[in-house]
CSV table of C-alpha atoms in Angstrom, one decimal:
chain,number,residue,atom,x,y,z
A,1,UNK,CA,0.0,0.0,0.0
A,2,UNK,CA,1.5,3.3,-1.0
A,3,UNK,CA,1.5,6.5,1.0
A,4,UNK,CA,-1.1,8.1,-1.2
A,5,UNK,CA,-3.6,5.2,-1.0
A,6,UNK,CA,-6.8,6.0,0.8
A,7,UNK,CA,-9.4,3.7,2.3
A,8,UNK,CA,-12.6,4.4,4.1
A,9,UNK,CA,-12.5,1.1,5.9
A,10,UNK,CA,-14.1,1.2,9.3
A,11,UNK,CA,-12.5,-0.7,12.2
A,12,UNK,CA,-15.4,-2.8,13.5
A,13,UNK,CA,-13.9,-2.7,17.0
A,14,UNK,CA,-13.6,1.0,17.3
A,15,UNK,CA,-16.0,2.6,14.8
A,16,UNK,CA,-13.1,4.8,13.6
A,17,UNK,CA,-12.2,4.9,9.8
A,18,UNK,CA,-8.8,4.1,8.4
A,19,UNK,CA,-8.3,7.0,6.0
A,20,UNK,CA,-5.0,8.7,7.0
A,21,UNK,CA,-1.6,8.3,5.3
A,22,UNK,CA,1.9,9.3,6.3
A,23,UNK,CA,1.5,12.8,5.0
A,24,UNK,CA,-1.7,13.3,7.0
A,25,UNK,CA,0.0,12.1,10.2
A,26,UNK,CA,2.9,14.5,9.6
A,27,UNK,CA,0.4,17.3,8.9
A,28,UNK,CA,-1.5,16.7,12.1
A,29,UNK,CA,1.8,16.4,14.0
A,30,UNK,CA,3.3,19.6,12.7
A,31,UNK,CA,0.0,21.4,13.0
A,32,UNK,CA,-0.2,20.4,16.7
A,33,UNK,CA,3.5,21.2,17.3
A,34,UNK,CA,3.2,24.3,15.0
A,35,UNK,CA,6.4,25.4,13.1
A,36,UNK,CA,6.4,28.7,14.9
A,37,UNK,CA,5.3,27.4,18.3
A,38,UNK,CA,8.0,29.4,20.2
A,39,UNK,CA,6.4,32.7,19.1
A,40,UNK,CA,3.8,32.7,21.8
A,41,UNK,CA,6.0,31.3,24.5
A,42,UNK,CA,9.4,33.0,23.7
A,43,UNK,CA,9.0,35.8,26.3
A,44,UNK,CA,8.2,33.3,29.1
A,45,UNK,CA,11.1,31.1,28.2
A,46,UNK,CA,13.5,34.0,27.8
A,47,UNK,CA,12.6,35.3,31.2
A,48,UNK,CA,12.8,32.0,33.0
A,49,UNK,CA,16.1,30.8,31.4
A,50,UNK,CA,17.9,34.1,31.8
A,51,UNK,CA,18.2,34.6,28.0
A,52,UNK,CA,19.4,31.0,27.2
A,53,UNK,CA,16.3,30.2,25.2
A,54,UNK,CA,17.9,28.4,22.3
A,55,UNK,CA,19.7,26.1,24.7
A,56,UNK,CA,16.4,25.4,26.4
A,57,UNK,CA,15.1,24.1,23.1
A,58,UNK,CA,18.2,22.1,22.5
A,59,UNK,CA,17.8,20.4,25.8
A,60,UNK,CA,14.1,19.9,25.3
A,61,UNK,CA,14.6,18.3,21.9
A,62,UNK,CA,17.0,15.8,23.4
A,63,UNK,CA,14.7,15.1,26.3
A,64,UNK,CA,11.7,14.6,23.9
A,65,UNK,CA,13.8,12.4,21.6
A,66,UNK,CA,13.9,9.7,24.2
A,67,UNK,CA,10.2,10.0,24.6
A,68,UNK,CA,9.6,9.9,20.9
A,69,UNK,CA,11.7,6.7,20.7
A,70,UNK,CA,9.6,5.1,23.4
A,71,UNK,CA,6.4,6.0,21.5
A,72,UNK,CA,7.8,4.4,18.4
A,73,UNK,CA,8.5,1.2,20.3
A,74,UNK,CA,5.1,1.0,21.9
A,75,UNK,CA,2.9,2.1,19.0
A,76,UNK,CA,4.0,-1.2,17.3
A,77,UNK,CA,2.9,-3.2,20.4
A,78,UNK,CA,-0.5,-1.4,20.9
A,79,UNK,CA,-1.6,0.5,17.8
A,80,UNK,CA,-4.7,1.9,19.5
A,81,UNK,CA,-6.4,5.3,19.7
A,82,UNK,CA,-5.6,5.7,23.4
A,83,UNK,CA,-1.9,6.3,22.9
A,84,UNK,CA,-0.1,6.3,26.2
A,85,UNK,CA,-3.2,5.0,28.0
A,86,UNK,CA,-3.0,1.9,25.8
A,87,UNK,CA,0.7,1.5,26.1
A,88,UNK,CA,0.9,1.7,29.9
A,89,UNK,CA,-2.0,-0.8,30.1
A,90,UNK,CA,0.0,-3.2,27.9
A,91,UNK,CA,3.3,-2.8,29.6
A,92,UNK,CA,2.4,-2.1,33.2
A,93,UNK,CA,-1.2,-3.2,33.8
A,94,UNK,CA,-4.7,-1.8,34.2
A,95,UNK,CA,-4.0,0.6,37.2
A,96,UNK,CA,-0.9,2.3,35.8
A,97,UNK,CA,-2.6,2.4,32.4
A,98,UNK,CA,-5.5,4.4,33.8
A,99,UNK,CA,-3.1,6.8,35.7
A,100,UNK,CA,-1.2,7.4,32.4
A,101,UNK,CA,-4.4,8.1,30.5
A,102,UNK,CA,-5.7,10.3,33.4
A,103,UNK,CA,-2.5,12.4,33.5
A,104,UNK,CA,-2.4,12.6,29.7
A,105,UNK,CA,-6.0,13.8,29.8
A,106,UNK,CA,-4.9,16.9,31.7
A,107,UNK,CA,-2.3,17.5,28.9
A,108,UNK,CA,-4.6,16.8,26.0
A,109,UNK,CA,-7.5,18.9,27.3
A,110,UNK,CA,-5.4,21.9,28.1
A,111,UNK,CA,-2.9,22.0,25.3
A,112,UNK,CA,-5.5,23.2,22.9
A,113,UNK,CA,-6.4,25.9,25.4
A,114,UNK,CA,-2.8,27.2,25.3
A,115,UNK,CA,-2.9,27.2,21.5
A,116,UNK,CA,-6.2,29.0,21.4
A,117,UNK,CA,-4.8,31.6,23.7
A,118,UNK,CA,-1.8,32.0,21.4
A,119,UNK,CA,-4.2,32.7,18.6
A,120,UNK,CA,-6.1,35.2,20.7
A,121,UNK,CA,-2.9,37.1,21.7
A,122,UNK,CA,-1.8,37.2,18.0
A,123,UNK,CA,-5.1,38.6,16.8
A,124,UNK,CA,-5.2,41.1,19.6
A,125,UNK,CA,-1.8,42.3,18.4
A,126,UNK,CA,-3.4,42.9,15.0
A,127,UNK,CA,-6.7,44.3,16.2
A,128,UNK,CA,-6.1,45.8,19.7
A,129,UNK,CA,-9.7,47.1,19.9
A,130,UNK,CA,-11.0,43.5,20.3
A,131,UNK,CA,-10.0,41.7,23.5
A,132,UNK,CA,-8.0,38.4,23.1
A,133,UNK,CA,-10.7,36.3,24.9
A,134,UNK,CA,-13.2,37.2,22.1
A,135,UNK,CA,-10.8,35.9,19.4
A,136,UNK,CA,-10.1,32.9,21.6
A,137,UNK,CA,-13.8,31.9,21.7
A,138,UNK,CA,-14.1,32.4,17.9
A,139,UNK,CA,-11.2,30.2,17.2
A,140,UNK,CA,-12.6,27.4,19.5
A,141,UNK,CA,-16.0,27.5,17.7
A,142,UNK,CA,-14.6,27.4,14.1
A,143,UNK,CA,-12.0,24.6,14.7
A,144,UNK,CA,-14.5,22.5,16.6
A,145,UNK,CA,-16.9,22.6,13.7
A,146,UNK,CA,-14.1,21.5,11.4
A,147,UNK,CA,-13.2,18.6,13.7
A,148,UNK,CA,-16.8,17.5,13.8
A,149,UNK,CA,-16.8,17.4,10.0
A,150,UNK,CA,-14.2,14.6,10.0
A,151,UNK,CA,-10.5,13.7,10.3
A,152,UNK,CA,-9.7,13.8,6.5
A,153,UNK,CA,-11.4,17.1,5.9
A,154,UNK,CA,-9.5,18.7,8.8
A,155,UNK,CA,-6.2,17.2,7.5
A,156,UNK,CA,-6.8,18.8,4.0
A,157,UNK,CA,-7.4,22.2,5.4
A,158,UNK,CA,-4.6,21.7,7.8
A,159,UNK,CA,-2.1,21.0,5.0
A,160,UNK,CA,-2.8,24.4,3.5
A,161,UNK,CA,-2.4,26.1,6.8
A,162,UNK,CA,0.9,24.3,7.5
A,163,UNK,CA,2.3,25.3,4.1
A,164,UNK,CA,1.5,29.0,4.9
A,165,UNK,CA,3.2,28.7,8.3
A,166,UNK,CA,6.4,27.3,6.8
A,167,UNK,CA,6.5,30.1,4.2
A,168,UNK,CA,6.1,32.8,6.9
A,169,UNK,CA,8.8,31.1,9.0
A,170,UNK,CA,11.2,31.2,6.0
A,171,UNK,CA,10.4,34.9,5.5
A,172,UNK,CA,11.2,35.6,9.1
A,173,UNK,CA,14.5,33.7,9.0
A,174,UNK,CA,15.7,35.5,5.9
A,175,UNK,CA,14.7,38.9,7.3
A,176,UNK,CA,16.3,38.3,10.6
A,177,UNK,CA,19.6,37.2,9.0
A,178,UNK,CA,19.6,40.4,6.8
A,179,UNK,CA,19.0,42.6,9.9
A,180,UNK,CA,21.7,40.9,11.9
A,181,UNK,CA,24.3,41.1,9.1
A,182,UNK,CA,23.4,44.8,8.5
A,183,UNK,CA,22.9,46.1,12.0
A,184,UNK,CA,24.5,43.5,14.3
A,185,UNK,CA,22.9,41.7,17.3
A,186,UNK,CA,21.2,43.4,20.3
A,187,UNK,CA,22.6,40.7,22.6
A,188,UNK,CA,25.9,38.7,22.6
A,189,UNK,CA,26.1,36.2,19.7
A,190,UNK,CA,26.3,33.2,22.2
A,191,UNK,CA,23.8,34.6,24.6
A,192,UNK,CA,20.9,32.4,23.3
A,193,UNK,CA,23.0,29.4,24.4
A,194,UNK,CA,24.7,30.9,27.5
A,195,UNK,CA,22.2,33.5,28.8
A,196,UNK,CA,22.4,37.3,28.8
A,197,UNK,CA,22.6,37.6,32.6
A,198,UNK,CA,24.8,34.6,33.4
A,199,UNK,CA,24.2,30.9,33.1
A,200,UNK,CA,22.0,28.9,35.5
A,201,UNK,CA,21.4,25.2,34.9
A,202,UNK,CA,18.4,25.3,37.3
A,203,UNK,CA,16.9,28.2,35.3
A,204,UNK,CA,17.4,26.3,32.0
A,205,UNK,CA,15.8,23.1,33.4
A,206,UNK,CA,12.9,25.1,34.8
A,207,UNK,CA,12.3,26.7,31.4
A,208,UNK,CA,12.6,23.2,29.7
A,209,UNK,CA,9.6,22.2,31.8
A,210,UNK,CA,7.6,24.9,29.9
A,211,UNK,CA,9.4,24.5,26.5
A,212,UNK,CA,8.3,20.8,26.2
A,213,UNK,CA,4.8,22.2,25.5
A,214,UNK,CA,6.0,23.2,22.1
A,215,UNK,CA,6.8,19.5,21.2
A,216,UNK,CA,3.7,17.8,22.5
A,217,UNK,CA,2.1,17.4,19.1
A,218,UNK,CA,4.4,14.5,18.1
A,219,UNK,CA,2.8,12.3,20.7
A,220,UNK,CA,-0.7,13.1,19.6
A,221,UNK,CA,0.1,11.4,16.3
A,222,UNK,CA,0.0,8.1,18.1
A,223,UNK,CA,-3.7,8.7,19.0
A,224,UNK,CA,-4.6,8.3,15.3
A,225,UNK,CA,-3.2,4.8,15.2
A,226,UNK,CA,-6.6,3.2,14.5
A,227,UNK,CA,-7.3,5.7,11.6
A,228,UNK,CA,-4.0,5.3,9.6
A,229,UNK,CA,-3.5,3.1,6.6
A,230,UNK,CA,-0.2,1.1,6.3
A,231,UNK,CA,0.2,-0.1,9.8
A,232,UNK,CA,1.8,1.1,13.0
A,233,UNK,CA,5.3,1.4,11.5
A,234,UNK,CA,4.0,4.5,9.6
A,235,UNK,CA,2.9,6.1,12.8
A,236,UNK,CA,6.3,5.4,14.4
A,237,UNK,CA,8.1,7.1,11.5
A,238,UNK,CA,5.8,10.1,11.6
A,239,UNK,CA,6.5,10.5,15.3
A,240,UNK,CA,10.2,10.6,15.0
A,241,UNK,CA,10.2,12.7,11.8
A,242,UNK,CA,8.0,15.4,13.4
A,243,UNK,CA,10.1,15.7,16.5
A,244,UNK,CA,13.4,16.0,14.6
A,245,UNK,CA,12.1,18.7,12.2
A,246,UNK,CA,10.5,20.6,15.1
A,247,UNK,CA,13.7,20.7,17.0
A,248,UNK,CA,15.6,22.2,14.1
A,249,UNK,CA,12.9,24.9,13.5
A,250,UNK,CA,12.6,25.8,17.2
A,251,UNK,CA,16.3,26.2,17.9
A,252,UNK,CA,16.9,28.3,14.7
A,253,UNK,CA,14.1,30.8,15.2
A,254,UNK,CA,14.6,31.3,19.0
A,255,UNK,CA,18.3,31.8,18.4
A,256,UNK,CA,17.6,34.5,15.8
A,257,UNK,CA,14.9,36.3,17.7
A,258,UNK,CA,16.9,36.3,21.0
A,259,UNK,CA,19.7,38.2,19.1
A,260,UNK,CA,17.1,40.7,17.9
A,261,UNK,CA,15.5,41.2,21.3
A,262,UNK,CA,16.2,44.7,22.6
A,263,UNK,CA,14.8,44.0,26.1
A,264,UNK,CA,16.8,41.9,28.5
A,265,UNK,CA,15.5,38.7,30.0
A,266,UNK,CA,15.6,40.3,33.5
A,267,UNK,CA,13.2,43.1,32.3
A,268,UNK,CA,10.8,40.5,30.8
A,269,UNK,CA,10.9,38.6,34.1
A,270,UNK,CA,10.0,41.7,36.0
A,271,UNK,CA,7.1,42.5,33.7
A,272,UNK,CA,5.1,39.3,33.0
A,273,UNK,CA,2.5,41.2,30.9
A,274,UNK,CA,5.2,41.8,28.2
A,275,UNK,CA,6.2,38.2,27.9
A,276,UNK,CA,3.3,37.1,25.6
A,277,UNK,CA,4.1,39.6,22.9
A,278,UNK,CA,7.9,39.6,23.3
A,279,UNK,CA,8.5,37.8,20.0
A,280,UNK,CA,6.3,40.2,18.1
A,281,UNK,CA,7.8,43.3,19.8
A,282,UNK,CA,11.3,42.1,18.9
A,283,UNK,CA,10.4,41.6,15.3
A,284,UNK,CA,8.6,45.0,15.1
A,285,UNK,CA,11.5,46.9,16.6
A,286,UNK,CA,14.2,45.2,14.5
A,287,UNK,CA,12.6,44.3,11.1
A,288,UNK,CA,9.4,46.4,10.8
A,289,UNK,CA,5.7,46.4,11.3
A,290,UNK,CA,5.1,44.5,8.1
A,291,UNK,CA,6.8,41.3,9.4
A,292,UNK,CA,5.2,41.8,12.8
A,293,UNK,CA,1.7,41.7,11.1
A,294,UNK,CA,2.7,38.7,8.9
A,295,UNK,CA,4.0,36.7,11.8
A,296,UNK,CA,1.0,37.6,14.0
A,297,UNK,CA,-1.5,36.6,11.3
A,298,UNK,CA,0.4,33.3,10.6
A,299,UNK,CA,0.5,32.6,14.4
A,300,UNK,CA,-3.2,33.4,14.9
A,301,UNK,CA,-4.2,30.9,12.1
A,302,UNK,CA,-1.5,28.4,12.9
A,303,UNK,CA,-2.2,28.3,16.6
A,304,UNK,CA,-5.9,27.8,16.0
A,305,UNK,CA,-5.2,24.8,13.8
A,306,UNK,CA,-2.6,23.5,16.3
A,307,UNK,CA,-5.6,23.5,18.8
A,308,UNK,CA,-7.7,21.7,16.1
A,309,UNK,CA,-5.2,18.9,16.0
A,310,UNK,CA,-4.9,18.9,19.8
A,311,UNK,CA,-8.7,18.8,20.2
A,312,UNK,CA,-8.9,15.9,17.8
A,313,UNK,CA,-6.3,14.0,19.9
A,314,UNK,CA,-8.1,14.8,23.1
A,315,UNK,CA,-11.3,13.4,21.6
A,316,UNK,CA,-9.5,10.2,20.7
A,317,UNK,CA,-8.1,9.8,24.2
A,318,UNK,CA,-11.5,10.3,25.8
A,319,UNK,CA,-13.1,8.0,23.3
A,320,UNK,CA,-10.5,5.2,24.0
A,321,UNK,CA,-10.8,5.5,27.8
A,322,UNK,CA,-14.6,5.4,27.5
A,323,UNK,CA,-14.5,2.4,25.2
A,324,UNK,CA,-12.5,0.6,27.9
A,325,UNK,CA,-15.0,1.6,30.5
A,326,UNK,CA,-12.7,4.0,32.3
A,327,UNK,CA,-14.9,7.0,31.5
A,328,UNK,CA,-18.7,7.3,30.8
A,329,UNK,CA,-19.7,5.2,27.9
A,330,UNK,CA,-21.4,8.0,26.0
A,331,UNK,CA,-17.9,9.3,25.2
A,332,UNK,CA,-17.3,6.1,23.2
A,333,UNK,CA,-20.0,6.9,20.7
A,334,UNK,CA,-19.1,7.6,17.1
A,335,UNK,CA,-21.1,9.2,14.3
A,336,UNK,CA,-19.8,8.5,10.7
A,337,UNK,CA,-16.5,7.5,12.2
A,338,UNK,CA,-16.1,10.7,14.3
A,339,UNK,CA,-16.2,10.6,18.1
A,340,UNK,CA,-18.4,13.7,18.2
A,341,UNK,CA,-19.5,13.5,21.9
A,342,UNK,CA,-15.9,13.2,23.1
A,343,UNK,CA,-14.9,16.1,20.8
A,344,UNK,CA,-17.6,18.3,22.1
A,345,UNK,CA,-16.6,17.6,25.7
A,346,UNK,CA,-13.0,18.4,24.9
A,347,UNK,CA,-14.0,21.6,23.2
A,348,UNK,CA,-16.0,22.7,26.2
A,349,UNK,CA,-13.2,22.2,28.7
A,350,UNK,CA,-10.8,23.8,26.4
A,351,UNK,CA,-12.9,26.9,25.9
A,352,UNK,CA,-13.4,27.4,29.7
A,353,UNK,CA,-9.6,27.1,30.4
A,354,UNK,CA,-8.6,29.3,27.4
A,355,UNK,CA,-11.0,32.1,28.3
A,356,UNK,CA,-10.0,32.1,31.9
A,357,UNK,CA,-6.3,32.4,30.9
A,358,UNK,CA,-7.0,35.0,28.3
A,359,UNK,CA,-8.6,37.3,30.9
A,360,UNK,CA,-5.4,37.3,33.2
A,361,UNK,CA,-2.0,38.8,32.6
A,362,UNK,CA,-0.3,35.8,34.0
A,363,UNK,CA,-2.8,33.3,32.5
A,364,UNK,CA,-0.3,32.0,29.9
A,365,UNK,CA,2.3,31.1,32.5
A,366,UNK,CA,-0.1,29.3,34.8
A,367,UNK,CA,-1.8,27.4,32.0
A,368,UNK,CA,1.5,26.3,30.4
A,369,UNK,CA,3.0,25.0,33.6
A,370,UNK,CA,-0.1,23.0,34.5
A,371,UNK,CA,-0.4,21.4,31.1
A,372,UNK,CA,3.2,20.1,31.1
A,373,UNK,CA,2.9,18.3,34.4
A,374,UNK,CA,0.2,16.0,33.0
A,375,UNK,CA,2.2,15.3,29.9
A,376,UNK,CA,5.6,14.8,31.6
A,377,UNK,CA,4.0,12.4,34.2
A,378,UNK,CA,2.4,10.4,31.4
A,379,UNK,CA,5.7,10.3,29.5
A,380,UNK,CA,7.5,8.8,32.5
A,381,UNK,CA,4.9,6.0,32.6
A,382,UNK,CA,5.4,5.6,28.9
A,383,UNK,CA,9.1,4.9,29.4
A,384,UNK,CA,8.2,2.5,32.2
A,385,UNK,CA,5.8,0.7,29.9
A,386,UNK,CA,8.6,0.0,27.4
A,387,UNK,CA,10.7,-1.7,30.1
A,388,UNK,CA,7.6,-3.4,31.5
A,389,UNK,CA,6.6,-4.9,28.2
A,390,UNK,CA,9.9,-5.8,26.6
A,391,UNK,CA,12.0,-6.6,29.6
A,392,UNK,CA,9.5,-8.0,32.1
A,393,UNK,CA,6.2,-9.2,30.5
A,394,UNK,CA,7.8,-10.8,27.4
A,395,UNK,CA,10.6,-12.4,29.4
A,396,UNK,CA,8.2,-15.2,30.3
A,397,UNK,CA,7.9,-16.1,26.7
A,398,UNK,CA,11.6,-16.5,26.2
A,399,UNK,CA,12.0,-13.3,24.2
A,400,UNK,CA,15.1,-11.3,25.0
A,401,UNK,CA,14.9,-7.5,25.1
A,402,UNK,CA,17.4,-5.3,23.4
A,403,UNK,CA,19.0,-3.7,26.4
A,404,UNK,CA,19.8,-0.4,24.7
A,405,UNK,CA,16.4,0.2,23.1
A,406,UNK,CA,14.2,-1.5,25.7
A,407,UNK,CA,16.0,-0.7,29.0
A,408,UNK,CA,18.8,1.9,28.8
A,409,UNK,CA,17.1,4.5,26.6
A,410,UNK,CA,13.7,4.4,28.4
A,411,UNK,CA,15.4,4.7,31.8
A,412,UNK,CA,17.5,7.7,30.7
A,413,UNK,CA,14.4,9.3,29.2
A,414,UNK,CA,12.5,8.8,32.4
A,415,UNK,CA,15.3,10.3,34.6
A,416,UNK,CA,15.5,13.4,32.3
A,417,UNK,CA,11.8,13.9,32.6
A,418,UNK,CA,11.8,13.5,36.4
A,419,UNK,CA,14.5,16.1,36.6
A,420,UNK,CA,12.4,18.5,34.5
A,421,UNK,CA,9.3,17.8,36.7
A,422,UNK,CA,11.3,18.6,39.9
A,423,UNK,CA,12.2,22.0,38.4
A,424,UNK,CA,8.6,22.9,37.4
A,425,UNK,CA,6.7,25.7,39.0
A,426,UNK,CA,5.3,25.0,42.5
A,427,UNK,CA,1.7,25.8,41.4
A,428,UNK,CA,2.0,23.3,38.5
A,429,UNK,CA,3.2,20.6,40.9
A,430,UNK,CA,0.3,21.3,43.3
A,431,UNK,CA,-2.3,21.2,40.5
A,432,UNK,CA,-0.7,18.0,39.0
A,433,UNK,CA,-0.7,16.3,42.4
A,434,UNK,CA,-4.3,17.2,43.0
A,435,UNK,CA,-5.3,15.9,39.5
A,436,UNK,CA,-3.4,12.7,40.2
A,437,UNK,CA,-5.1,12.3,43.6
A,438,UNK,CA,-8.5,12.7,42.0
A,439,UNK,CA,-7.5,10.1,39.4
A,440,UNK,CA,-6.5,7.6,42.1
A,441,UNK,CA,-9.8,8.1,43.8
A,442,UNK,CA,-11.7,7.4,40.6
A,443,UNK,CA,-9.6,4.3,40.0
A,444,UNK,CA,-10.3,3.1,43.6
A,445,UNK,CA,-14.0,3.6,43.1
A,446,UNK,CA,-13.9,1.7,39.8
A,447,UNK,CA,-12.0,-1.2,41.3
A,448,UNK,CA,-14.4,-1.3,44.3
A,449,UNK,CA,-17.4,-1.5,41.9
A,450,UNK,CA,-15.7,-4.3,39.9
A,451,UNK,CA,-14.9,-6.3,43.1
A,452,UNK,CA,-18.5,-5.8,44.3
A,453,UNK,CA,-19.9,-7.0,41.0
A,454,UNK,CA,-17.7,-10.1,41.2
């Protein structure tokens, strides 16, 4: 079967249609990641890392590479819509599987809220008379309607949006290089790697806990495993490809804009309200208003479609957990191959969170921190599931694990993620702990009902 072959075959077990090829997966992944994802979060990362924002993305890329590799291992074992929920169940058992899905739910439900907020900030920069929360609501409504239309239709529109984003990114890179050659840098040439106020490993790791948000689209690709033609190997390749390309794009653009930034990282840290528009302000001051408007327009559209991909992934996770009786059964319903009830619930939660954050000066910082705790915790369980499946569960069959792929790399990936979690904001750790506690209570209740029924 070629990459261009399409089929509308319906999986009788899930009700989802197999109609996505490799290009569609890459489109969804890059849409969710967004080629210019650092635009909305640059100011926050610059302030947190002391100016070493390009280094933050280098470290984040390496950290996520271990996670992407573990996804590629487990998607072949459990090619299901639940993604990390399915993988942890396979490798660790029912309880850890639920916890992984529960923590990933916090991630998948709130990531689109961050992306919608990015879109609102970008549109407010273009039309200051209209508050960002209004644009945020409009973006939620439009993209939800497109998701309800179907996965292939959304992928087609998404491809056009992705092409536009890449063109705008190339225009920015060329313009930034011209300005730097002509006028020189506002900061030291190595400052995006070393910091503009001195290097701090703790500050860099703390910023990495936020920067990983930019990469989270690659893992969402795995949630479409039951809707792809050509098998799970195609999903694994798409996961690795998207992460590698995103890493290159993120490091390049943050390095350039950090050199153009006329405001120090310390000033941004002291004025949180300026962080959301820091990228746009740097472009406006160094290149001109025309590029500011072009980047803002691209980011507004691109962020909304990143949220579209995230909302689609959230719907699949809710659908998969409901299908396995871990969430209310109504969420497992499909209509013409689309899990519309799950999508509508995801859209509702997303809109509430996005509007709340849009109405606060520090809303972006709080929302981003909370989102990442759920993702990072689920990723740790993902790494554990690789070891659990290949090195423990399969050992009883006589199969020997590859120690590098199935033990060393997952363990190193988990250690890196734990280090990042420790450096996360206190508020994020508190919210993540509370969410985990609620999940454990839900799990205990489900086990109690099951034992009572037995």
